[in-house]
């Protein structure tokens, strides 16, 4: 049973206050994070005092992690999401970020390469009535079943060694991608605004250090 004790609601209020002190100002994002119980997306075995610590990343299945609340907020704010925009998320993981985007009114498409996480999170999001479209596969260059479709925003929640051109092709003109890029240990967060079809029209902003699990190739069907 998914519960949300009053103690957690109070902790979320404190989390949101701390996010605001760190420069998060997007009202709909803050409302989404205030509303969404993070414990539903975390392992039951987790020490609950860590749930709403804004600097605590959490280990989930398949040796992957849910990003820290601060990182979720930072990336989402950079993405400048408005209601009814189409957003592609690369790296579904626990589904927490997916649910934040749904709460903000986005139409969310999300891709995960680990079949265990894909199955578990797809079922969880459906049971919570989030209308996210979940796909299994390696999204480095987009998936065959998604070809031809373009998104207003792309959010990458794993670290890429270079900017995936296949993803840039899936971005609408005027669209924004937020993506950590670089070798593990020295990734930087990038926000790239696709102001035109040719690369010299793209605005690439490098926005600080990032620490993400690597973006890997291929599907993983183990387990
Ligand atoms: N947004 C997630 C963060 C999960 S960690 C959350 O809120 O929980 C990043 C995820 O990206 C991992 O689950 C990993 O398996 C996945 N991933 C890594 N490379 C990928 C790829 N090429 N395509 C799709 N997913 C990928």
Coordinates of N, CA, C and O in Angstrom, one line a residue, residues 42-176:
X42 N 11.0 4.9 -4.1 CA 12.2 4.5 -3.4 C 12.1 3.1 -2.9 O 11.0 2.7 -2.6
X43 N 13.2 2.4 -2.7 CA 13.1 1.1 -2.1 C 12.6 1.1 -0.6 O 12.9 2.1 0.1
X44 N 11.8 0.1 -0.3 CA 11.1 0.1 1.1 C 12.2 0.1 2.2 O 11.9 0.5 3.3
X45 N 13.3 -0.4 1.9 CA 14.4 -0.6 2.9 C 15.1 0.7 3.2 O 15.9 0.7 4.2
X46 N 14.8 1.7 2.5 CA 15.5 3.0 2.7 C 15.2 3.6 4.0 O 14.1 3.6 4.5
X47 N 16.3 4.1 4.7 CA 16.1 4.9 5.9 C 15.3 6.2 5.6 O 15.7 6.9 4.7
X48 N 14.1 6.3 6.2 CA 13.2 7.4 5.7 C 13.7 8.8 5.9 O 13.3 9.7 5.2
X49 N 14.7 9.0 6.8 CA 15.2 10.4 7.0 C 15.9 10.9 5.8 O 16.2 12.0 5.7
X50 N 16.3 9.9 4.9 CA 17.0 10.3 3.7 C 16.1 10.7 2.5 O 16.6 11.3 1.6
X51 N 14.8 10.4 2.7 CA 13.9 10.6 1.5 C 13.8 12.0 1.0 O 13.7 12.2 -0.2
X52 N 13.8 13.0 1.9 CA 13.6 14.4 1.5 C 14.8 15.2 1.7 O 14.7 16.5 1.8
X53 N 16.0 14.6 1.8 CA 17.3 15.3 1.9 C 17.6 15.8 0.5 O 17.8 14.9 -0.4
X54 N 17.7 17.1 0.3 CA 17.8 17.5 -1.1 C 19.1 17.1 -1.8 O 19.3 17.2 -3.0
X55 N 20.1 16.7 -1.0 CA 21.4 16.3 -1.6 C 21.6 14.8 -1.5 O 22.8 14.3 -1.7
X56 N 20.6 14.0 -1.4 CA 20.7 12.6 -1.3 C 20.2 11.8 -2.5 O 19.0 11.7 -2.7
X57 N 21.2 11.2 -3.3 CA 20.8 10.4 -4.4 C 20.5 9.0 -3.8 O 21.1 8.6 -2.7
X58 N 19.6 8.2 -4.4 CA 19.2 6.9 -3.7 C 19.4 5.8 -4.7 O 19.0 5.9 -5.9
X59 N 20.0 4.7 -4.2 CA 20.2 3.5 -5.0 C 18.9 2.8 -5.3 O 18.1 2.6 -4.3
X60 N 18.7 2.5 -6.5 CA 17.5 1.6 -6.9 C 17.9 0.3 -7.5 O 19.1 0.1 -7.5
X61 N 17.0 -0.4 -8.1 CA 17.4 -1.7 -8.8 C 18.4 -1.5 -9.9 O 18.6 -0.4 -10.4
X62 N 19.1 -2.6 -10.3 CA 20.0 -2.6 -11.4 C 21.2 -1.7 -11.2 O 21.8 -1.1 -12.2
X63 N 21.6 -1.4 -9.9 CA 22.7 -0.5 -9.7 C 22.6 0.9 -10.3 O 23.5 1.5 -10.6
X64 N 21.3 1.4 -10.3 CA 21.1 2.7 -10.8 C 20.7 3.6 -9.7 O 20.5 3.1 -8.6
X65 N 20.5 4.9 -9.9 CA 20.2 5.8 -8.8 C 19.1 6.8 -9.2 O 18.9 7.1 -10.4
X66 N 18.2 7.1 -8.2 CA 17.3 8.3 -8.4 C 18.1 9.5 -8.1 O 18.8 9.5 -7.1
X67 N 18.1 10.5 -8.9 CA 18.8 11.7 -8.7 C 18.4 12.4 -7.4 O 17.3 12.2 -6.9
X68 N 19.3 13.2 -6.8 CA 19.0 14.0 -5.7 C 17.8 14.9 -6.0 O 17.8 15.4 -7.1
X69 N 17.0 15.2 -5.0 CA 15.9 16.2 -5.2 C 16.4 17.5 -5.9 O 15.8 18.0 -6.8
X70 N 17.6 17.9 -5.4 CA 18.1 19.2 -5.9 C 18.4 19.1 -7.4 O 18.1 19.9 -8.2
X71 N 19.0 17.9 -7.8 CA 19.3 17.7 -9.2 C 18.1 17.6 -10.1 O 18.0 18.1 -11.2
X72 N 17.0 16.9 -9.6 CA 15.7 16.8 -10.3 C 15.2 18.2 -10.5 O 14.8 18.6 -11.6
X73 N 15.2 19.0 -9.5 CA 14.7 20.4 -9.5 C 15.5 21.3 -10.5 O 15.0 22.0 -11.3
X74 N 16.9 21.1 -10.4 CA 17.8 21.9 -11.2 C 17.5 21.6 -12.7 O 17.3 22.5 -13.5
X75 N 17.6 20.3 -13.1 CA 17.4 19.9 -14.5 C 16.0 20.4 -15.0 O 15.9 20.8 -16.1
X76 N 15.0 20.2 -14.1 CA 13.6 20.4 -14.6 C 13.4 22.0 -14.8 O 12.8 22.4 -15.8
X77 N 14.0 22.7 -13.9 CA 13.9 24.2 -14.1 C 14.6 24.7 -15.3 O 14.1 25.5 -16.1
X78 N 15.8 24.1 -15.6 CA 16.5 24.4 -16.8 C 15.7 24.1 -18.1 O 15.9 24.8 -19.1
X79 N 14.9 23.1 -18.0 CA 14.1 22.6 -19.1 C 13.0 23.6 -19.5 O 12.5 23.5 -20.7
X80 N 12.6 24.5 -18.6 CA 11.5 25.5 -18.9 C 10.2 24.8 -19.5 O 9.9 25.0 -20.6
X81 N 9.6 24.0 -18.6 CA 8.4 23.2 -19.1 C 7.1 23.9 -18.9 O 6.9 24.5 -17.8
X82 N 6.3 23.9 -19.9 CA 4.9 24.5 -19.8 C 3.9 23.4 -20.0 O 4.3 22.4 -20.6
X83 N 2.7 23.6 -19.5 CA 1.7 22.5 -19.6 C 1.5 22.2 -21.1 O 1.6 23.0 -21.9
X84 N 1.2 20.9 -21.3 CA 0.9 20.3 -22.6 C 2.1 20.2 -23.6 O 2.0 19.8 -24.7
X85 N 3.3 20.6 -23.1 CA 4.5 20.4 -24.0 C 4.8 18.9 -24.0 O 4.5 18.1 -23.1
X86 N 5.3 18.4 -25.2 CA 5.8 17.0 -25.2 C 7.2 16.9 -24.7 O 8.1 17.7 -25.2
X87 N 7.4 16.1 -23.7 CA 8.8 15.9 -23.1 C 9.2 14.5 -23.3 O 8.5 13.6 -22.9
X88 N 10.5 14.3 -23.8 CA 11.1 13.0 -23.8 C 12.1 12.9 -22.7 O 13.0 13.7 -22.6
X89 N 11.9 11.9 -21.8 CA 12.9 11.7 -20.8 C 13.7 10.4 -21.1 O 13.2 9.4 -21.4
X90 N 15.1 10.6 -21.1 CA 15.9 9.4 -21.3 C 16.4 8.9 -20.0 O 17.1 9.7 -19.3
X91 N 16.1 7.7 -19.6 CA 16.4 7.1 -18.3 C 15.3 7.2 -17.3 O 15.2 8.1 -16.4
X92 N 14.3 6.3 -17.5 CA 13.1 6.4 -16.6 C 13.4 6.1 -15.2 O 12.9 6.7 -14.3
X93 N 14.3 5.1 -15.0 CA 14.7 4.7 -13.6 C 13.6 4.4 -12.7 O 12.7 3.6 -13.0
X94 N 13.5 5.1 -11.6 CA 12.4 4.9 -10.6 C 11.0 5.5 -11.1 O 10.0 5.2 -10.5
X95 N 11.1 6.5 -12.0 CA 9.8 7.1 -12.4 C 9.5 8.4 -11.7 O 8.6 9.1 -11.9
X96 N 10.4 8.8 -10.7 CA 10.1 10.0 -9.9 C 10.1 11.2 -10.8 O 9.2 12.0 -10.8
X97 N 11.2 11.3 -11.6 CA 11.3 12.5 -12.5 C 10.1 12.5 -13.5 O 9.6 13.6 -13.8
X98 N 9.8 11.3 -14.0 CA 8.7 11.2 -14.9 C 7.4 11.8 -14.3 O 6.6 12.5 -14.9
X99 N 7.2 11.4 -13.0 CA 5.9 11.8 -12.3 C 6.0 13.3 -12.1 O 4.9 14.0 -12.2
X100 N 7.1 13.9 -11.8 CA 7.3 15.3 -11.6 C 6.8 16.0 -12.9 O 6.0 17.0 -12.9
X101 N 7.3 15.6 -14.0 CA 7.0 16.2 -15.3 C 5.5 16.0 -15.6 O 4.8 17.0 -16.1
X102 N 4.9 14.9 -15.3 CA 3.4 14.7 -15.5 C 2.7 15.7 -14.6 O 1.7 16.3 -15.0
X103 N 3.1 15.8 -13.3 CA 2.4 16.7 -12.4 C 2.5 18.2 -12.9 O 1.6 19.0 -12.6
X104 N 3.5 18.5 -13.7 CA 3.6 19.8 -14.3 C 2.8 20.0 -15.6 O 2.8 21.0 -16.2
X105 N 2.1 18.9 -15.9 CA 1.2 19.0 -17.1 C 1.8 18.7 -18.4 O 1.2 18.9 -19.5
X106 N 3.0 18.2 -18.4 CA 3.7 17.8 -19.7 C 3.1 16.5 -20.2 O 2.6 15.7 -19.4
X107 N 3.3 16.3 -21.5 CA 2.9 15.0 -22.1 C 4.2 14.2 -22.2 O 5.1 14.6 -23.0
X108 N 4.4 13.2 -21.3 CA 5.7 12.6 -21.1 C 5.9 11.3 -21.8 O 5.0 10.4 -21.7
X109 N 7.0 11.2 -22.5 CA 7.5 9.9 -23.1 C 8.8 9.6 -22.4 O 9.7 10.4 -22.3
X110 N 8.9 8.3 -22.0 CA 10.2 8.0 -21.2 C 10.7 6.7 -21.6 O 10.0 5.8 -21.9
X111 N 12.1 6.6 -21.7 CA 12.7 5.4 -22.2 C 13.7 4.9 -21.2 O 14.5 5.7 -20.5
X112 N 13.7 3.6 -21.0 CA 14.6 2.9 -20.0 C 15.3 1.7 -20.7 O 14.6 1.0 -21.4
X113 N 16.6 1.5 -20.5 CA 17.2 0.4 -21.2 C 17.2 -0.9 -20.3 O 17.5 -2.0 -20.8
X114 N 17.0 -0.8 -19.0 CA 17.0 -1.9 -18.1 C 15.6 -2.5 -18.1 O 14.7 -1.8 -17.6
X115 N 15.4 -3.7 -18.5 CA 14.0 -4.3 -18.6 C 13.4 -4.4 -17.2 O 12.2 -4.2 -17.1
X116 N 14.2 -4.7 -16.2 CA 13.6 -4.8 -14.8 C 13.0 -3.5 -14.4 O 11.8 -3.4 -13.9
X117 N 13.7 -2.4 -14.6 CA 13.2 -1.1 -14.2 C 12.1 -0.7 -15.1 O 11.1 -0.1 -14.6
X118 N 12.2 -0.9 -16.3 CA 11.1 -0.6 -17.3 C 9.8 -1.2 -16.8 O 8.8 -0.5 -16.7
X119 N 9.8 -2.5 -16.5 CA 8.5 -3.2 -16.2 C 8.0 -2.7 -14.9 O 6.8 -2.3 -14.8
X120 N 8.9 -2.6 -13.9 CA 8.4 -2.2 -12.5 C 7.9 -0.7 -12.6 O 6.8 -0.5 -12.0
X121 N 8.6 0.2 -13.2 CA 8.2 1.6 -13.2 C 7.0 1.8 -14.0 O 6.1 2.6 -13.7
X122 N 6.9 1.1 -15.2 CA 5.7 1.3 -16.0 C 4.5 0.9 -15.2 O 3.4 1.6 -15.2
X123 N 4.5 -0.2 -14.5 CA 3.4 -0.6 -13.7 C 3.1 0.4 -12.6 O 1.9 0.7 -12.3
X124 N 4.1 0.9 -11.9 CA 3.9 1.9 -10.8 C 3.3 3.1 -11.4 O 2.3 3.6 -10.8
X125 N 3.8 3.7 -12.5 CA 3.2 4.9 -13.0 C 1.7 4.7 -13.4 O 0.9 5.6 -13.2
X126 N 1.5 3.5 -14.0 CA 0.1 3.2 -14.4 C -0.8 3.1 -13.1 O -1.9 3.7 -13.1
X127 N -0.3 2.5 -12.1 CA -1.2 2.3 -10.9 C -1.4 3.7 -10.2 O -2.4 3.9 -9.5
X128 N -0.5 4.7 -10.5 CA -0.7 6.0 -9.9 C -1.5 6.9 -10.9 O -1.7 8.1 -10.6
X129 N -1.9 6.3 -12.0 CA -2.7 7.0 -13.1 C -1.9 8.2 -13.7 O -2.5 9.1 -14.2
X130 N -0.6 8.0 -13.8 CA 0.2 9.0 -14.6 C 0.2 8.5 -16.1 O 0.5 7.4 -16.4
X131 N -0.2 9.4 -17.0 CA -0.4 9.0 -18.4 C 0.9 9.0 -19.2 O 0.9 9.3 -20.4
X132 N 2.1 8.7 -18.5 CA 3.4 8.7 -19.2 C 3.4 7.5 -20.2 O 2.9 6.4 -19.9
X133 N 4.1 7.7 -21.3 CA 4.3 6.6 -22.3 C 5.7 6.0 -22.0 O 6.6 6.7 -22.2
X134 N 5.7 4.7 -21.6 CA 7.0 4.1 -21.3 C 7.5 3.2 -22.4 O 6.7 2.4 -23.0
X135 N 8.8 3.4 -22.7 CA 9.4 2.5 -23.8 C 10.6 1.8 -23.2 O 11.3 2.4 -22.3
X136 N 10.9 0.6 -23.8 CA 12.1 -0.1 -23.4 C 13.1 0.0 -24.5 O 12.8 -0.3 -25.7
X137 N 14.3 0.5 -24.2 CA 15.4 0.5 -25.2 C 16.5 1.5 -24.9 O 16.5 2.1 -23.9
X138 N 17.4 1.5 -25.8 CA 18.6 2.4 -25.7 C 18.2 3.7 -26.5 O 18.0 3.6 -27.7
X139 N 18.2 4.8 -25.8 CA 17.7 6.0 -26.4 C 18.8 6.9 -27.0 O 18.6 8.0 -27.2
X140 N 20.0 6.3 -27.1 CA 21.1 7.2 -27.5 C 20.7 7.9 -28.8 O 21.0 9.1 -29.0
X141 N 20.1 7.2 -29.7 CA 19.7 7.8 -31.0 C 18.2 7.7 -31.2 O 17.7 7.7 -32.3
X142 N 17.5 7.6 -30.1 CA 16.0 7.5 -30.3 C 15.7 6.0 -30.6 O 16.6 5.2 -30.9
X143 N 14.4 5.7 -30.5 CA 14.0 4.3 -30.7 C 13.3 4.2 -32.1 O 12.6 5.2 -32.5
X144 N 13.4 3.1 -32.7 CA 12.7 2.9 -34.0 C 11.2 3.3 -33.9 O 10.6 4.0 -34.8
X145 N 10.5 2.8 -32.8 CA 9.1 3.1 -32.7 C 8.8 4.6 -32.5 O 7.6 5.0 -32.5
X146 N 9.8 5.4 -32.2 CA 9.6 6.8 -31.9 C 10.0 7.7 -33.1 O 9.9 8.9 -33.1
X147 N 10.5 7.0 -34.2 CA 11.1 7.8 -35.3 C 10.0 8.6 -36.0 O 8.8 8.2 -36.0
X148 N 10.3 9.8 -36.3 CA 9.3 10.7 -37.0 C 8.6 11.6 -36.0 O 8.0 12.6 -36.4
X149 N 8.7 11.3 -34.7 CA 8.0 12.1 -33.7 C 9.0 13.1 -33.2 O 10.2 12.8 -32.9
X150 N 8.6 14.3 -32.9 CA 9.5 15.3 -32.4 C 8.9 15.9 -31.1 O 7.7 15.9 -30.9
X151 N 9.8 16.3 -30.2 CA 9.5 16.7 -28.8 C 9.8 18.2 -28.6 O 10.8 18.7 -29.3
X152 N 9.1 18.8 -27.7 CA 9.4 20.2 -27.4 C 10.6 20.3 -26.4 O 11.4 21.3 -26.4
X153 N 10.8 19.2 -25.6 CA 11.8 19.2 -24.6 C 12.4 17.8 -24.5 O 11.6 16.8 -24.6
X154 N 13.7 17.7 -24.3 CA 14.3 16.4 -24.0 C 15.1 16.5 -22.7 O 15.9 17.4 -22.6
X155 N 14.9 15.6 -21.8 CA 15.6 15.6 -20.5 C 16.4 14.3 -20.4 O 15.8 13.2 -20.4
X156 N 17.7 14.4 -20.3 CA 18.5 13.2 -20.2 C 19.0 13.0 -18.8 O 19.6 13.9 -18.2
X157 N 18.7 11.9 -18.2 CA 19.0 11.7 -16.7 C 20.1 10.7 -16.6 O 20.2 10.1 -15.5
X158 N 20.9 10.5 -17.6 CA 22.1 9.7 -17.5 C 23.2 10.5 -18.3 O 22.9 11.3 -19.1
X159 N 24.5 10.2 -18.0 CA 25.6 11.0 -18.5 C 26.0 10.5 -19.9 O 26.4 9.3 -20.0
X160 N 26.0 11.4 -20.9 CA 26.5 11.0 -22.2 C 27.9 11.5 -22.4 O 28.3 12.5 -21.8
X161 N 28.7 10.7 -23.2 CA 30.1 11.2 -23.5 C 30.1 12.3 -24.5 O 31.0 13.1 -24.5
X162 N 29.1 12.3 -25.3 CA 29.0 13.4 -26.3 C 27.5 13.7 -26.6 O 26.7 12.9 -26.2
X163 N 27.2 14.8 -27.3 CA 25.8 15.1 -27.5 C 25.3 14.2 -28.6 O 25.8 14.1 -29.7
X164 N 24.2 13.4 -28.3 CA 23.7 12.5 -29.3 C 22.9 13.2 -30.4 O 21.9 13.8 -30.1
X165 N 23.4 13.1 -31.6 CA 22.8 13.8 -32.7 C 21.4 13.3 -33.0 O 20.5 14.0 -33.5
X166 N 21.2 12.0 -32.8 CA 19.9 11.4 -33.0 C 18.9 12.1 -32.1 O 17.7 12.3 -32.5
X167 N 19.2 12.4 -30.9 CA 18.3 13.1 -30.0 C 18.0 14.5 -30.5 O 16.9 15.0 -30.4
X168 N 19.1 15.2 -31.0 CA 18.9 16.5 -31.5 C 17.9 16.6 -32.6 O 17.1 17.5 -32.8
X169 N 17.9 15.5 -33.4 CA 17.0 15.4 -34.6 C 15.5 15.2 -34.1 O 14.6 15.6 -34.8
X170 N 15.4 14.7 -32.9 CA 14.0 14.5 -32.3 C 13.5 15.7 -31.6 O 12.4 15.7 -31.0
X171 N 14.3 16.8 -31.6 CA 13.9 18.0 -30.9 C 13.2 19.0 -31.9 O 13.8 19.2 -33.0
X172 N 12.1 19.5 -31.5 CA 11.4 20.6 -32.4 C 12.3 21.8 -32.5 O 13.1 22.1 -31.6
X173 N 12.2 22.5 -33.6 CA 12.9 23.8 -33.7 C 12.4 24.7 -32.5 O 11.1 24.8 -32.3
X174 N 13.3 25.4 -31.8 CA 12.9 26.2 -30.7 C 12.9 25.3 -29.4 O 12.7 25.9 -28.3
X175 N 13.1 24.0 -29.5 CA 13.1 23.1 -28.4 C 14.4 23.2 -27.5 O 15.4 23.8 -28.0
X176 N 14.3 22.6 -26.4 CA 15.4 22.6 -25.4 C 15.8 21.2 -25.0 O 14.9 20.4 -24.7

